[in-house]
Amino acid sequence: MFAVLTFDRDPALYQNVPAQLFAWIQGAGGWAAFGVLVWLLAGYTRMRAEDRARIAPWHKRIFVASVAVSFLAYLIAGGAWLAQFLPKVKPELAFLAYAYGITIGGAGALVAAGLSFVFGLTALRFRRIWALAKLSFKEAIRNRVLYGFSAMLLVLLFGSWFIPYKPEYQVRSYVGVVYWMMKILLLVTAIILAAFSIPTDIRRQTIHTIVTKPVERFEIVLGRFFGFTALMTLVLLLMTSVSVVYVLRGVDPEAAAESLKAREPFYGALHFENTGDKSKGTNVGREWDYRSYITAAAPNQEPQYAVWDFPEVPRSLASRDSVRCEFAFDIYRTTKGFENRGVSCKFEFQTAHFNEHDKDSYNADRSRWMSKGNLFSKKDIDEWLAGYRTRLAPQALAPLELNERLDNKRLRLMANPLEGDPPQYRLSDAAIENELAEEYGYYVVPAKDITDYHTMYIDVPAGLFRNALQAPSGNTGRPPLQARVSVTQQSATQYVGMAKYDLYWRLDDPKGGHEIAAFTLNFYKGAVGLWLRLCLVIGLAVALSTYLSGVISMLVAGMLYLGGGVIDYIQSIAFGTAPGGGPMEALFRLANRQVALVPLEESAAATLATSTDVVFRWFIRRVLDLIPDVDRYDLTSYVGEGFNIPWTQLWIDCGALSLYLLPWFVAAYYLLKWREIAGPT
Amino acid sequence: MQNDVIVETHKLTKIYRDFWGRQKKTALRALNIEIRQGEVFGLLGPNGSGKTTTVKLLLGLLYPTDGEAFVFGKPAADVGKNERIGYLPEESYLYRFLDAEETLDFYGRLFNLPPAQRRTKAQELIEKVGLKADRKRPLREYSKGMRQRIGLAQALINDPDLIILDEPTSGLDPLGARWMKDLIRDLRTLGKTVIMCSHRLEDVQDVCDRIAILNEGELQAYGEVQTLLQDHRRIELRASDLQLSDDLRRDLEELLRKHGGKLDTIGHPTTTLEDYFLRIVEESKAHPGRRFLPGKEPLPRVETVQRVEGRG
């Protein structure tokens, strides 16, 4: 059915973690350096001599050393940045020095800023944090905060009135609506609870009886954070359980059979052939450039191909009878085409062992063996094996291995003997396809009608995978497995759009019969995404409220969250990729009535405008470090489209959230520690 | 610092400043005091004199602008010192959604007390402050006096060596105030140190061993209550089993003249209104249903010693 998972960015992978970690050190380190500088100028200079004397000597030494390292590294980075404008300096070298400079500088600043924090952590006691967390939990419950969640009943009672009844949309709509409702209710409640808790304690002076006990002030921050998180986790768990039942009961059987799934996709890398550019196909003028398009070959031209390379083939797939290849493409029609017919495409699957010249031989064999009516004589089998032996000859296998392969094949072909004289052997169509795929490393579906955006599939014989996993026979320069798609001449005037994630193998068994259970588990995994966003707003609001008032904390946390929703746009401004440039360039264009896409004519005013934008962009990039990437935690589309959420994604997202919140918590530690809890009265 | 000195301030100064660092108000100026173990110390002064600021500085709720404060030999900002401190704020700022048991359990956890000890201690303190019948009611339903009692119980949950009480009798009825003062005396008997901050002078006089009087952030007087209040120019003589008569007056004037003094007043002394009130309430409890009818019954009489005052 209608299940298409599109990725605006690549899914999280472990191999990308080191790069993200470096980016974090650079970003958070920059802010740490700023914090240390402000403290040195405004805090240390005002510090009383007796308070300075109380700083431990080792603490001073580590602080001074890390500040010195940081300062030197930033100096080098600054020099490298300037050096890029010098003609004799290689830009790559300057960039490398700059990147190392800001990374080491950031790391040094992080050590300097985090030193007291880390040693302050040793004074924390779980029992006190637990007491404060329990207090937050009870406070929220007894103040009847949970009553607000009864609004969820509205969706449960009346939601189905508004949800489209078409089976194609049902699962996506049901999942979307319940997640959206949970998101709104939980996030708004969480942000209000977290933002007002510490300021209210300070205003009502209830905090006086806490900080006059042997309580580290940061324990209050952690207690509040864990208390509200625990409460929201329980509510989320309850709401998710109710929601999943609602979705499972609400979806009609047709949609349930088609869409309640949790596919485990195995993706490849996409490139195009005969389009003039390996990285993309034809641009059909669609504004959303997620997909690239191919069409049938014009006379005397090579056909255009969209090719997915699979550099690694999962071994587990080889033991099956067939492996499902799913795909969902976009169709761009230049003519009306035939009524009720899709666009015809050819699908070829081939391994590294497949020889292009064997295509004809494959087709001949296929026609011959398929025409046997599934009954084979001993002579047929011997002929098949003789042909196989001929094809294996160029591989120059050791006699032992060659005989083993032939014997195995003979056993498979003669596995289902029929009684009678002369003996006959039964081979199903699927078994024949499997044998041919394993023998040639090739499988073809000459024409399959593609309908717009519908997820379709081909069950590919698993013999192809067994072939792909056989020891390499010479270097063909091709990956172990390829899926090649082209548009047939039947649909010569139509274009088919593809993206990397539009075609994949199903790692889970589509015929396994556990789809509802997998969907349910996936639904809970989707809720983890919401849970991460809850942790994010609670942590952010609690940290901000250590210094700001409740209302301001709530607004700032809310704005940062909303900023995270449009982070791609802010990034485009920060890195100068937004059409029309930065604010000064845009103003200049507005004043001179120039459209955004036309390059600016060189003039002093234009140079001034673009140079000012460079400075502006630098500031925006610093602000960008403060904005959480909230979209990465939105896993609704996985659940709605029926795709399994990989555990990798969840673990990496947890790590990313921890790294985002850590600097905020360090800031909260210092702000609450330095803050005078009592006022003048 | 002497061994028995547990609170010590050196030139303790607090200046409140605005966001830009401009001076707004000097709340406390160069305060030097010492508080010894086992005494009840009173901080006295009118509103805005700096007594609550002093307490907040000692507790680390505020940081000094200048000078230093030490509690148990540690700087006042040190969290570790709080292990041995109990604090009752002026208003009992507790979580109103908790009941008495939960409140004491919560504060017990903050002292890392094990569960069994928390339970025992909570029951003991709830009985001590007389809230056994109300221990399951949320604090939002408590009267001011009951909140003050549970506030005191939380201040004692860790069996502290130093108890800091900010206006402990404010908002309490005379019965409650007497109860509070008796409790402070009990604490002294147990060897605890109490710092009491109040502007109810009679309470301070009743229970404090030593006092410091502050005004406009400056220390004005500091020492033992008895020494500070003694009027060395006068002599008080109390006698009983005597009838007040002109003869007695003449004889006394004669005697005092002989010693170079002169009689100022002679008459029946009065008790404090607090004592009188408490006696009436006690008697009323002893005779339920009894009431005073004006003109029908004599007024309840005060029994106290007769007093003769002379001036030398």
Short mmCIF file of N, CA and C in Angstrom, two decimals, chain A residues 37-89:
data_model
loop_
_atom_site.label_atom_id
_atom_site.label_comp_id
_atom_site.label_asym_id
_atom_site.label_seq_id
_atom_site.Cartn_x
_atom_site.Cartn_y
_atom_site.Cartn_z
N LEU A 37 35.88 32.87 29.63
CA LEU A 37 36.35 34.25 29.44
C LEU A 37 35.51 35.22 30.28
N VAL A 38 34.19 35.05 30.22
CA VAL A 38 33.31 35.93 31.00
C VAL A 38 33.59 35.77 32.49
N TRP A 39 33.80 34.53 32.93
CA TRP A 39 34.08 34.30 34.35
C TRP A 39 35.41 34.96 34.77
N LEU A 40 36.42 34.83 33.88
CA LEU A 40 37.72 35.42 34.21
C LEU A 40 37.61 36.94 34.33
N LEU A 41 36.82 37.53 33.42
CA LEU A 41 36.73 38.99 33.41
C LEU A 41 35.78 39.52 34.49
N ALA A 42 34.63 38.87 34.63
CA ALA A 42 33.61 39.42 35.52
C ALA A 42 33.56 38.71 36.87
N GLY A 43 33.91 37.44 36.91
CA GLY A 43 33.79 36.68 38.16
C GLY A 43 35.07 36.68 38.96
N TYR A 44 36.14 36.25 38.34
CA TYR A 44 37.39 36.09 39.09
C TYR A 44 37.90 37.42 39.62
N THR A 45 37.75 38.47 38.81
CA THR A 45 38.27 39.78 39.24
C THR A 45 37.49 40.31 40.45
N ARG A 46 36.22 39.90 40.58
CA ARG A 46 35.43 40.39 41.71
C ARG A 46 35.51 39.45 42.92
N MET A 47 36.16 38.34 42.74
CA MET A 47 36.21 37.33 43.80
C MET A 47 37.01 37.86 44.98
N ARG A 48 36.54 37.58 46.19
CA ARG A 48 37.25 38.06 47.38
C ARG A 48 38.52 37.22 47.58
N ALA A 49 39.53 37.85 48.16
CA ALA A 49 40.82 37.18 48.33
C ALA A 49 40.67 35.89 49.11
N GLU A 50 39.82 35.90 50.16
CA GLU A 50 39.67 34.70 51.00
C GLU A 50 39.00 33.56 50.21
N ASP A 51 38.10 33.94 49.27
CA ASP A 51 37.47 32.90 48.44
C ASP A 51 38.46 32.34 47.42
N ARG A 52 39.31 33.23 46.88
CA ARG A 52 40.33 32.74 45.94
C ARG A 52 41.28 31.79 46.64
N ALA A 53 41.61 32.14 47.90
CA ALA A 53 42.56 31.31 48.64
C ALA A 53 42.02 29.91 48.89
N ARG A 54 40.69 29.76 48.84
CA ARG A 54 40.10 28.45 49.13
C ARG A 54 40.14 27.50 47.92
N ILE A 55 40.47 28.00 46.74
CA ILE A 55 40.56 27.12 45.57
C ILE A 55 41.78 26.21 45.73
N ALA A 56 41.58 24.91 45.56
CA ALA A 56 42.68 23.96 45.76
C ALA A 56 43.78 24.20 44.72
N PRO A 57 45.07 24.05 45.12
CA PRO A 57 46.17 24.32 44.17
C PRO A 57 46.11 23.46 42.92
N TRP A 58 45.78 22.15 43.07
CA TRP A 58 45.72 21.27 41.89
C TRP A 58 44.62 21.73 40.93
N HIS A 59 43.53 22.23 41.53
CA HIS A 59 42.41 22.73 40.73
C HIS A 59 42.88 23.92 39.89
N LYS A 60 43.60 24.80 40.57
CA LYS A 60 44.13 25.99 39.88
C LYS A 60 45.04 25.58 38.73
N ARG A 61 45.93 24.60 39.02
CA ARG A 61 46.92 24.19 38.02
C ARG A 61 46.25 23.61 36.77
N ILE A 62 45.28 22.71 37.01
CA ILE A 62 44.61 22.09 35.83
C ILE A 62 43.85 23.17 35.04
N PHE A 63 43.21 24.08 35.78
CA PHE A 63 42.44 25.13 35.12
C PHE A 63 43.35 26.00 34.25
N VAL A 64 44.46 26.43 34.85
CA VAL A 64 45.38 27.32 34.11
C VAL A 64 45.93 26.59 32.89
N ALA A 65 46.32 25.32 33.08
CA ALA A 65 46.89 24.56 31.95
C ALA A 65 45.88 24.42 30.82
N SER A 66 44.65 24.08 31.16
CA SER A 66 43.67 23.88 30.09
C SER A 66 43.30 25.19 29.41
N VAL A 67 43.25 26.27 30.20
CA VAL A 67 42.98 27.58 29.58
C VAL A 67 44.12 27.97 28.64
N ALA A 68 45.37 27.68 29.07
CA ALA A 68 46.52 28.02 28.23
C ALA A 68 46.48 27.23 26.92
N VAL A 69 46.20 25.92 27.03
CA VAL A 69 46.12 25.07 25.82
C VAL A 69 45.03 25.60 24.89
N SER A 70 43.90 25.90 25.49
CA SER A 70 42.77 26.39 24.71
C SER A 70 43.12 27.71 24.00
N PHE A 71 43.75 28.59 24.75
CA PHE A 71 44.10 29.90 24.19
C PHE A 71 45.05 29.74 23.00
N LEU A 72 46.08 28.90 23.20
CA LEU A 72 47.06 28.69 22.12
C LEU A 72 46.40 28.08 20.89
N ALA A 73 45.55 27.08 21.14
CA ALA A 73 44.89 26.39 20.02
C ALA A 73 43.99 27.36 19.24
N TYR A 74 43.25 28.18 19.97
CA TYR A 74 42.39 29.16 19.28
C TYR A 74 43.23 30.19 18.52
N LEU A 75 44.39 30.50 19.09
CA LEU A 75 45.30 31.44 18.41
C LEU A 75 45.74 30.83 17.07
N ILE A 76 46.11 29.54 17.14
CA ILE A 76 46.54 28.85 15.91
C ILE A 76 45.37 28.81 14.90
N ALA A 77 44.18 28.52 15.42
CA ALA A 77 43.01 28.45 14.54
C ALA A 77 42.77 29.82 13.88
N GLY A 78 42.90 30.87 14.67
CA GLY A 78 42.72 32.23 14.13
C GLY A 78 43.74 32.52 13.05
N GLY A 79 45.00 32.13 13.33
CA GLY A 79 46.08 32.33 12.35
C GLY A 79 45.80 31.57 11.08
N ALA A 80 45.34 30.32 11.23
CA ALA A 80 45.04 29.48 10.06
C ALA A 80 43.91 30.07 9.24
N TRP A 81 42.94 30.62 9.93
CA TRP A 81 41.81 31.23 9.22
C TRP A 81 42.28 32.41 8.37
N LEU A 82 43.19 33.23 8.97
CA LEU A 82 43.72 34.37 8.21
C LEU A 82 44.62 33.90 7.08
N ALA A 83 45.36 32.79 7.36
CA ALA A 83 46.33 32.31 6.37
C ALA A 83 45.66 31.82 5.09
N GLN A 84 44.40 31.43 5.16
CA GLN A 84 43.72 30.93 3.96
C GLN A 84 43.64 32.00 2.86
N PHE A 85 43.74 33.28 3.30
CA PHE A 85 43.67 34.36 2.30
C PHE A 85 45.03 34.65 1.67
N LEU A 86 46.09 34.06 2.25
CA LEU A 86 47.42 34.29 1.68
C LEU A 86 47.61 33.40 0.46
N PRO A 87 48.20 33.93 -0.58
CA PRO A 87 48.30 33.15 -1.82
C PRO A 87 49.19 31.93 -1.70
N LYS A 88 50.24 31.98 -0.84
CA LYS A 88 51.21 30.89 -0.81
C LYS A 88 50.74 29.70 0.04
N VAL A 89 49.73 29.91 0.85
CA VAL A 89 49.30 28.84 1.76
C VAL A 89 48.25 27.97 1.08
#
